[in-house]
Tab-separated table of C-alpha atoms in Angstrom:
chain	number	residue	atom	x	y	z
A	567	MET	CA	0.000	0.000	0.000
A	568	ALA	CA	2.788	2.436	0.921
A	569	ARG	CA	4.581	1.582	-2.326
A	570	LEU	CA	1.424	2.283	-4.329
A	571	LEU	CA	0.992	5.623	-2.591
A	572	LEU	CA	4.604	6.546	-3.353
A	573	LEU	CA	4.168	5.726	-7.036
A	574	GLN	CA	1.006	7.817	-7.191
A	575	LEU	CA	2.783	10.764	-5.570
A	576	LEU	CA	5.731	10.412	-7.920
A	577	ALA	CA	3.395	10.522	-10.896
A	578	HIS	CA	1.665	13.611	-9.525
A	579	PHE	CA	4.759	15.603	-8.612
A	580	SER	CA	6.780	14.732	-11.709
A	581	SER	CA	4.531	17.171	-13.546
A	582	THR	CA	5.333	19.983	-11.085
A	583	ALA	CA	8.304	21.367	-12.986
A	584	LEU	CA	8.693	24.455	-10.813
A	585	ASP	CA	8.706	22.604	-7.507
A	586	PRO	CA	12.115	21.067	-6.727
A	587	TYR	CA	11.094	20.184	-3.181
A	588	HIS	CA	8.589	17.568	-4.330
A	589	LYS	CA	11.128	16.051	-6.710
A	590	LEU	CA	13.525	15.817	-3.777
A	591	ALA	CA	11.067	14.175	-1.453
A	592	PHE	CA	9.955	11.391	-3.741
A	593	SER	CA	13.217	10.462	-5.433
A	594	SER	CA	14.491	7.217	-3.944
A	595	THR	CA	17.843	7.743	-5.684
A	596	ALA	CA	18.268	11.360	-4.653
A	597	LEU	CA	21.172	10.838	-2.268
A	598	HIS	CA	24.472	9.254	-3.201
A	599	ILE	CA	27.164	9.103	-0.524
A	600	THR	CA	30.585	7.506	-0.767
A	601	SER	CA	31.847	8.749	2.599
A	602	SER	CA	30.337	9.971	5.827
A	603	PRO	CA	28.580	13.373	5.932
A	604	SER	CA	30.756	14.451	8.844
A	605	GLN	CA	33.870	14.045	6.728
A	606	SER	CA	32.324	15.885	3.790
A	607	ALA	CA	31.240	18.803	5.958
A	608	SER	CA	34.752	19.486	7.201
A	609	THR	CA	36.393	22.900	7.022
A	610	GLY	CA	38.257	21.722	3.942
A	611	MET	CA	35.198	22.299	1.777
A	612	ALA	CA	35.317	25.013	-0.847
A	613	SER	CA	32.085	26.698	-1.900
A	614	SER	CA	31.563	26.705	-5.648
A	615	ASP	CA	28.506	26.906	-7.860
A	616	ALA	CA	30.432	26.084	-11.026
A	617	ALA	CA	30.682	22.635	-12.556
A	618	CYS	CA	33.556	20.798	-10.912
A	619	PRO	CA	35.890	18.434	-12.822
A	620	SER	CA	35.963	15.913	-9.995
A	621	GLU	CA	34.129	12.780	-8.965
A	622	VAL	CA	30.897	13.338	-7.022
A	623	GLU	CA	31.127	12.301	-3.372
A	624	ILE	CA	27.626	13.321	-2.250
A	625	GLU	CA	24.608	14.198	-4.369
A	626	LEU	CA	21.532	15.446	-2.567
A	627	PHE	CA	19.228	16.140	-5.495
A	628	PRO	CA	17.906	18.725	-6.238
A	629	PHE	CA	19.813	20.727	-3.645
A	630	ILE	CA	23.504	20.104	-3.822
A	631	ARG	CA	26.514	18.106	-4.999
A	632	VAL	CA	29.709	17.744	-3.013
A	633	TYR	CA	32.778	16.659	-4.970
A	634	LYS	CA	35.732	14.649	-3.774
A	635	ASN	CA	38.016	17.636	-4.300
A	636	GLY	CA	35.958	19.529	-1.685
A	637	ASN	CA	34.037	21.768	-4.078
A	638	ILE	CA	30.312	22.313	-3.617
A	639	GLU	CA	27.782	22.816	-6.391
A	640	ARG	CA	24.349	24.165	-5.500
A	641	LEU	CA	21.785	23.007	-8.025
A	642	PHE	CA	19.197	25.767	-7.674
A	643	GLY	CA	18.542	28.936	-5.715
A	644	LYS	CA	21.828	30.484	-6.842
A	645	ARG	CA	20.576	33.681	-8.504
A	646	THR	CA	20.597	36.885	-6.507
A	647	VAL	CA	19.250	40.381	-7.068
A	648	PRO	CA	20.514	43.598	-5.486
A	649	ALA	CA	18.675	45.574	-2.851
A	650	SER	CA	16.690	48.354	-4.458
A	651	LEU	CA	13.629	50.582	-4.474
A	652	ASP	CA	10.890	48.320	-5.790
A	653	ALA	CA	8.855	50.117	-8.440
A	654	THR	CA	5.778	47.937	-7.970
A	655	THR	CA	5.376	48.156	-4.180
A	656	GLY	CA	7.380	51.266	-3.276
A	657	VAL	CA	9.369	49.213	-0.741
A	658	ALA	CA	13.019	50.204	-0.282
A	659	SER	CA	15.622	47.596	0.649
A	660	LYS	CA	19.260	47.535	1.704
A	661	ASP	CA	21.855	44.986	2.834
A	662	LEU	CA	23.798	45.150	6.087
A	663	THR	CA	26.506	42.956	7.590
A	664	ILE	CA	25.695	42.663	11.272
A	665	ASP	CA	28.455	40.269	12.389
A	666	PRO	CA	31.712	40.550	10.437
A	667	ALA	CA	33.177	37.612	12.374
A	668	THR	CA	30.690	35.143	10.918
A	669	GLY	CA	29.641	37.098	7.825
A	670	LEU	CA	26.044	37.246	9.054
A	671	SER	CA	24.027	39.779	7.077
A	672	VAL	CA	20.425	40.854	6.645
A	673	ARG	CA	18.362	42.515	3.944
A	674	LEU	CA	16.051	45.192	5.351
A	675	TYR	CA	12.741	46.177	3.730
A	676	LEU	CA	11.139	49.560	4.477
A	677	PRO	CA	7.534	49.906	3.257
A	678	PRO	CA	5.830	53.118	2.133
A	679	ALA	CA	3.877	53.008	5.415
A	680	ALA	CA	7.077	54.195	7.119
A	681	THR	CA	6.386	57.742	5.959
A	682	ALA	CA	3.362	57.773	8.256
A	683	THR	CA	5.547	56.955	11.274
A	684	ALA	CA	7.879	59.917	10.827
A	685	GLY	CA	7.774	62.521	13.561
A	686	GLY	CA	6.875	60.193	16.405
A	687	ALA	CA	3.742	58.525	15.027
A	688	LYS	CA	3.020	54.870	15.758
A	689	LYS	CA	5.903	52.659	14.688
A	690	LEU	CA	5.736	49.617	12.425
A	691	PRO	CA	5.751	45.958	13.368
A	692	VAL	CA	9.051	44.208	12.648
A	693	LEU	CA	9.125	40.935	10.728
A	694	VAL	CA	12.246	38.768	11.108
A	695	TYR	CA	12.036	36.358	8.164
A	696	VAL	CA	14.079	33.184	7.613
A	697	HIS	CA	14.207	31.778	4.076
A	698	GLY	CA	13.834	28.105	3.197
A	699	GLY	CA	15.915	25.848	0.991
A	700	GLY	CA	16.667	22.715	2.984
A	701	PHE	CA	19.297	24.619	5.024
A	702	MET	CA	21.465	24.316	1.874
A	703	VAL	CA	20.255	26.577	-0.925
A	704	GLU	CA	18.468	29.882	-1.568
A	705	SER	CA	19.359	33.241	-0.095
A	706	ALA	CA	17.850	36.369	1.392
A	707	ALA	CA	18.916	38.015	-1.879
A	708	SER	CA	17.316	35.473	-4.226
A	709	PRO	CA	14.683	36.788	-6.674
A	710	THR	CA	12.076	34.534	-5.027
A	711	TYR	CA	12.518	35.944	-1.534
A	712	HIS	CA	13.232	39.501	-2.642
A	713	ARG	CA	9.935	39.571	-4.543
A	714	TYR	CA	8.035	37.978	-1.668
A	715	LEU	CA	9.431	40.258	1.052
A	716	ASN	CA	8.722	43.346	-1.056
A	717	ALA	CA	5.107	42.240	-1.451
A	718	LEU	CA	4.656	41.177	2.180
A	719	SER	CA	6.301	44.274	3.637
A	720	ALA	CA	4.041	46.520	1.561
A	721	ARG	CA	0.853	44.545	2.270
A	722	ALA	CA	1.437	44.177	6.016
A	723	GLY	CA	2.996	47.586	6.569
A	724	ALA	CA	5.904	45.887	8.320
A	725	LEU	CA	9.625	46.582	8.416
A	726	ALA	CA	11.154	43.260	7.375
A	727	VAL	CA	14.535	41.810	8.322
A	728	SER	CA	15.436	38.919	6.000
A	729	VAL	CA	18.224	36.766	7.438
A	730	GLU	CA	21.191	35.624	5.331
A	731	TYR	CA	22.261	32.743	7.573
A	732	ARG	CA	25.202	30.408	7.019
A	733	ARG	CA	24.241	27.320	5.054
A	734	VAL	CA	24.938	23.612	5.099
A	735	PRO	CA	27.300	21.884	4.376
A	736	GLU	CA	30.010	24.515	4.852
A	737	HIS	CA	28.386	25.383	8.163
A	738	PRO	CA	26.396	22.476	9.643
A	739	LEU	CA	23.614	23.056	12.124
A	740	PRO	CA	23.381	24.775	14.562
A	741	ALA	CA	24.994	27.631	12.572
A	742	ALA	CA	21.701	28.618	10.909
A	743	TYR	CA	19.921	28.590	14.271
A	744	ASP	CA	22.622	30.697	15.907
A	745	ASP	CA	22.692	33.213	13.041
A	746	SER	CA	18.922	33.652	13.061
A	747	TRP	CA	18.924	34.116	16.835
A	748	ALA	CA	21.656	36.739	16.452
A	749	ALA	CA	19.638	38.520	13.737
A	750	LEU	CA	16.563	38.628	15.984
A	751	ALA	CA	18.588	40.040	18.876
A	752	TRP	CA	20.225	42.604	16.595
A	753	ALA	CA	16.864	43.758	15.203
A	754	VAL	CA	15.353	44.200	18.669
A	755	ASP	CA	18.408	46.113	19.854
A	756	ALA	CA	18.346	48.355	16.777
A	757	CYS	CA	14.696	49.215	17.408
A	758	ALA	CA	15.502	50.247	20.968
A	759	ALA	CA	18.410	52.476	19.978
A	760	GLY	CA	16.123	55.365	19.038
A	761	PRO	CA	17.042	58.313	16.803
A	762	GLY	CA	20.702	58.330	15.927
A	763	GLY	CA	21.035	54.587	16.464
A	764	PRO	CA	23.363	52.450	14.340
A	765	GLU	CA	20.526	51.318	12.042
A	766	PRO	CA	18.317	54.322	11.232
A	767	TRP	CA	15.395	52.474	9.623
A	768	LEU	CA	14.783	50.258	12.636
A	769	ALA	CA	15.571	53.054	15.097
A	770	ALA	CA	13.088	55.442	13.515
A	771	HIS	CA	10.327	53.080	12.407
A	772	GLY	CA	10.646	49.666	14.101
A	773	ASP	CA	8.498	48.710	17.088
A	774	GLY	CA	10.522	46.246	19.162
A	775	SER	CA	7.433	45.304	21.174
A	776	ARG	CA	5.733	43.972	18.009
A	777	VAL	CA	8.248	41.569	16.519
A	778	PHE	CA	7.102	38.699	14.312
A	779	LEU	CA	9.237	35.673	13.583
A	780	ALA	CA	8.498	33.763	10.385
A	781	GLY	CA	9.919	31.398	7.808
A	782	ASP	CA	9.033	28.787	5.225
A	783	SER	CA	10.118	25.142	5.014
A	784	ALA	CA	13.581	24.867	6.629
A	785	GLY	CA	13.232	28.551	7.505
A	786	ALA	CA	10.065	27.732	9.453
A	787	ASN	CA	12.015	25.049	11.307
A	788	ILE	CA	14.607	27.691	12.176
A	789	ALA	CA	11.932	30.204	13.237
A	790	HIS	CA	10.377	27.629	15.578
A	791	ASN	CA	13.724	26.847	17.188
A	792	VAL	CA	14.609	30.512	17.580
A	793	ALA	CA	11.237	31.134	19.245
A	794	LEU	CA	11.881	28.325	21.736
A	795	ARG	CA	15.324	29.753	22.451
A	796	ALA	CA	13.688	33.095	23.202
A	797	ALA	CA	11.321	31.275	25.566
A	798	ALA	CA	14.192	29.532	27.335
A	799	GLU	CA	16.629	32.431	27.523
A	800	GLY	CA	14.503	35.529	27.044
A	801	LEU	CA	15.286	38.183	24.492
A	802	PRO	CA	18.744	39.342	25.541
A	803	LEU	CA	18.135	43.035	25.154
A	804	PRO	CA	15.446	45.636	26.027
A	805	PRO	CA	12.827	44.423	28.537
A	806	ASP	CA	9.939	45.854	26.482
A	807	ALA	CA	10.928	43.800	23.434
A	808	ALA	CA	8.452	41.069	22.599
A	809	ILE	CA	7.659	38.468	19.985
A	810	ALA	CA	4.046	39.200	19.080
A	811	GLY	CA	3.603	36.218	16.791
A	812	VAL	CA	5.270	33.305	15.016
A	813	MET	CA	4.388	32.143	11.486
A	814	LEU	CA	5.514	28.721	10.297
A	815	VAL	CA	4.736	28.215	6.611
A	816	HIS	CA	5.013	24.622	5.338
A	817	PRO	CA	7.473	23.838	8.152
A	818	PHE	CA	10.144	21.188	7.755
A	819	PHE	CA	9.459	18.901	10.717
A	820	TRP	CA	9.734	15.135	10.997
A	821	ASP	CA	9.375	12.392	13.603
A	822	PRO	CA	10.466	8.767	14.159
A	823	SER	CA	6.969	7.295	13.691
A	824	ASN	CA	7.807	5.648	10.330
A	825	THR	CA	4.312	6.357	9.044
A	826	MET	CA	5.397	7.680	5.646
A	827	ALA	CA	6.623	5.773	2.584
A	828	PRO	CA	9.785	3.784	3.455
A	829	GLU	CA	11.869	5.499	0.769
A	830	LEU	CA	10.888	8.876	2.165
A	831	GLU	CA	11.637	7.879	5.739
A	832	VAL	CA	15.148	6.780	4.710
A	833	ARG	CA	15.597	9.906	2.615
A	834	ILE	CA	14.783	12.372	5.393
A	835	ARG	CA	16.997	10.580	7.900
A	836	ARG	CA	19.960	10.726	5.531
A	837	GLU	CA	19.304	14.381	4.818
A	838	TRP	CA	19.140	15.221	8.525
A	839	ARG	CA	22.471	13.473	9.201
A	840	PHE	CA	24.022	15.441	6.349
A	841	THR	CA	22.546	18.706	7.627
A	842	CYS	CA	23.946	18.126	11.107
A	843	ALA	CA	27.237	16.642	9.806
A	844	ARG	CA	26.725	13.849	12.311
A	845	PRO	CA	26.309	10.216	11.261
A	846	ASP	CA	24.504	9.529	14.550
A	847	ALA	CA	21.898	12.307	14.158
A	848	GLU	CA	18.353	10.987	14.573
A	849	VAL	CA	14.961	12.423	13.681
A	850	ASP	CA	13.768	12.314	17.281
A	851	ASP	CA	15.999	15.367	17.791
A	852	PRO	CA	13.583	18.048	19.074
A	853	ARG	CA	14.977	20.530	16.570
A	854	ILE	CA	13.371	18.576	13.724
A	855	CYS	CA	10.789	16.720	15.837
A	856	PRO	CA	8.979	19.316	17.976
A	857	THR	CA	6.431	16.643	18.950
A	858	SER	CA	9.090	14.390	20.530
A	859	ALA	CA	9.160	13.326	24.187
A	860	GLY	CA	8.933	16.371	26.437
A	861	ALA	CA	7.418	18.480	23.668
A	862	SER	CA	4.463	19.717	25.691
A	863	ALA	CA	6.578	21.637	28.181
A	864	ARG	CA	8.616	23.233	25.422
A	865	LEU	CA	5.616	24.175	23.293
A	866	ALA	CA	3.683	25.475	26.298
A	867	ALA	CA	6.442	28.064	26.759
A	868	MET	CA	6.032	29.527	23.243
A	869	PRO	CA	6.928	33.198	23.868
A	870	CYS	CA	4.067	34.876	22.005
A	871	GLY	CA	0.317	35.203	22.006
A	872	ARG	CA	-0.336	33.967	18.477
A	873	VAL	CA	1.052	31.304	16.153
A	874	MET	CA	0.103	30.578	12.546
A	875	VAL	CA	0.933	27.182	11.052
A	876	ALA	CA	0.359	26.904	7.300
A	877	VAL	CA	0.311	23.617	5.393
A	878	ALA	CA	-0.405	22.688	1.767
A	879	GLY	CA	-2.615	19.689	1.033
A	880	ASP	CA	-0.344	18.168	-1.627
A	881	ASP	CA	2.839	18.693	0.400
A	882	PHE	CA	4.349	15.574	1.979
A	883	LEU	CA	5.203	17.730	5.014
A	884	ALA	CA	1.569	18.707	5.619
A	885	ALA	CA	0.883	15.895	8.108
A	886	LYS	CA	3.865	16.980	10.212
A	887	GLY	CA	2.656	20.582	10.225
A	888	ARG	CA	-0.824	19.533	11.318
A	889	ALA	CA	0.676	17.376	14.076
A	890	TYR	CA	2.691	20.381	15.278
A	891	HIS	CA	-0.437	22.541	15.410
A	892	ALA	CA	-2.308	19.835	17.349
A	893	ALA	CA	0.587	19.409	19.781
A	894	LEU	CA	0.735	23.153	20.382
A	895	LEU	CA	-2.995	23.257	21.174
A	896	ALA	CA	-2.649	20.290	23.539
A	897	SER	CA	0.452	21.608	25.299
A	898	GLY	CA	-1.272	24.008	27.656
A	899	TRP	CA	0.052	27.069	25.826
A	900	ARG	CA	-2.469	29.861	26.333
A	901	GLY	CA	-2.143	31.586	22.997
A	902	GLU	CA	-4.111	31.509	19.754
A	903	ALA	CA	-2.971	28.852	17.253
A	904	GLU	CA	-4.254	29.236	13.701
A	905	LEU	CA	-3.996	26.488	11.083
A	906	VAL	CA	-4.077	27.544	7.422
A	907	ASP	CA	-4.616	24.374	5.396
A	908	THR	CA	-4.610	25.025	1.633
A	909	ALA	CA	-6.042	22.172	-0.417
A	910	ARG	CA	-4.641	21.020	-3.776
A	911	GLN	CA	-1.407	22.989	-3.465
A	912	GLY	CA	2.216	21.888	-3.119
A	913	HIS	CA	5.134	22.902	-0.965
A	914	VAL	CA	5.794	26.686	-0.912
A	915	PHE	CA	3.325	27.187	-3.773
A	916	HIS	CA	2.991	30.865	-2.838
A	917	LEU	CA	6.690	31.417	-3.590
A	918	LEU	CA	6.920	29.267	-6.715
A	919	ARG	CA	3.730	30.549	-8.365
A	920	PRO	CA	3.252	34.067	-6.963
A	921	GLY	CA	0.740	35.175	-9.618
A	922	THR	CA	-1.916	32.621	-8.713
A	923	GLU	CA	-5.101	33.191	-6.760
A	924	ALA	CA	-3.930	30.749	-4.075
A	925	ALA	CA	-0.658	32.667	-3.629
A	926	ALA	CA	-2.491	35.982	-3.344
A	927	GLU	CA	-4.774	34.524	-0.689
A	928	MET	CA	-1.792	33.153	1.232
A	929	LEU	CA	-0.035	36.530	1.108
A	930	GLY	CA	-3.171	38.125	2.487
A	931	ARG	CA	-3.435	35.641	5.357
A	932	VAL	CA	0.172	36.243	6.426
A	933	ALA	CA	-0.111	40.013	6.072
A	934	ASP	CA	-3.360	40.107	8.054
A	935	PHE	CA	-1.741	38.054	10.830
A	936	ILE	CA	0.908	40.773	11.167
A	937	SER	CA	-1.462	43.724	10.743
A	938	ARG	CA	-3.646	42.603	13.643
A	939	ALA	CA	-0.834	43.287	16.117
């Protein structure tokens, strides 16, 4: 029965030419490894997006190839666009390096609504956004995310901080978690600096008491883990800073239940070991399995009043997202948990097909979640 289901899903998703995530999930030959991930993720790796005249050591299709000479080839999500003034939305953007030691940078988005906050008027909510891409590909500067953050910033009237975190395999987890935590802390601090602060957009227009944390796919996984770190440690800066809401769109979560197709279960476990650069990494790790043992206490401490979990009906990750939402409701957390369940759509459909009616509706749901703060 599981084999039949897998074949049906393969047939369905093979026609989804724009959706590399589905091709990844249902390819039983997607990963080829000739040595351990921990060896391949060593500091001897050299980042490269050019074709490499060397034998392939690891192929994690459609994300990445690692060659025996240490070079890395990313297979999609390589294009970038510069920060700019967007003619369609009127949103201005700029890039800033916020930690020279690690190279951590962010792309800021200032919407036209900022003009209404000049002179001491009500400030704007701040959205800290973490992009997806399996922890391995895509960028805060990619055309996909630049277009989306322009549209979302304008629609929600929010000042957005898009995080350019360090990626796998050059920087195994927890680098992406640590970078995103650092970006959140930096944004809150910059809001509190006031006029004349080191980052004038956030100082003049950002409301550090209305911070939203969001991401899609692997970025949603990161956003969840950063939120739990905030719950455990507290935001390290101004006492009036607060996370008003968390939005997890098509989150990359898993669990050890073995309820999915066998090929997919094997696939995700291999990918997680590669991502962590640890051959002993397991999917009961609470970072990827937020419904693992002890989950209730962690989820009950979610440091905000509202959470949105969005899933897509044709996404193989949808069941995990629904389970997360159910676990959050059952945890004793006293906030409002909203589930947005879009039928007949695939993983990150709103990013891959932005001109569709479904994508417009999804943009509206996310923007309204922010605007209600």
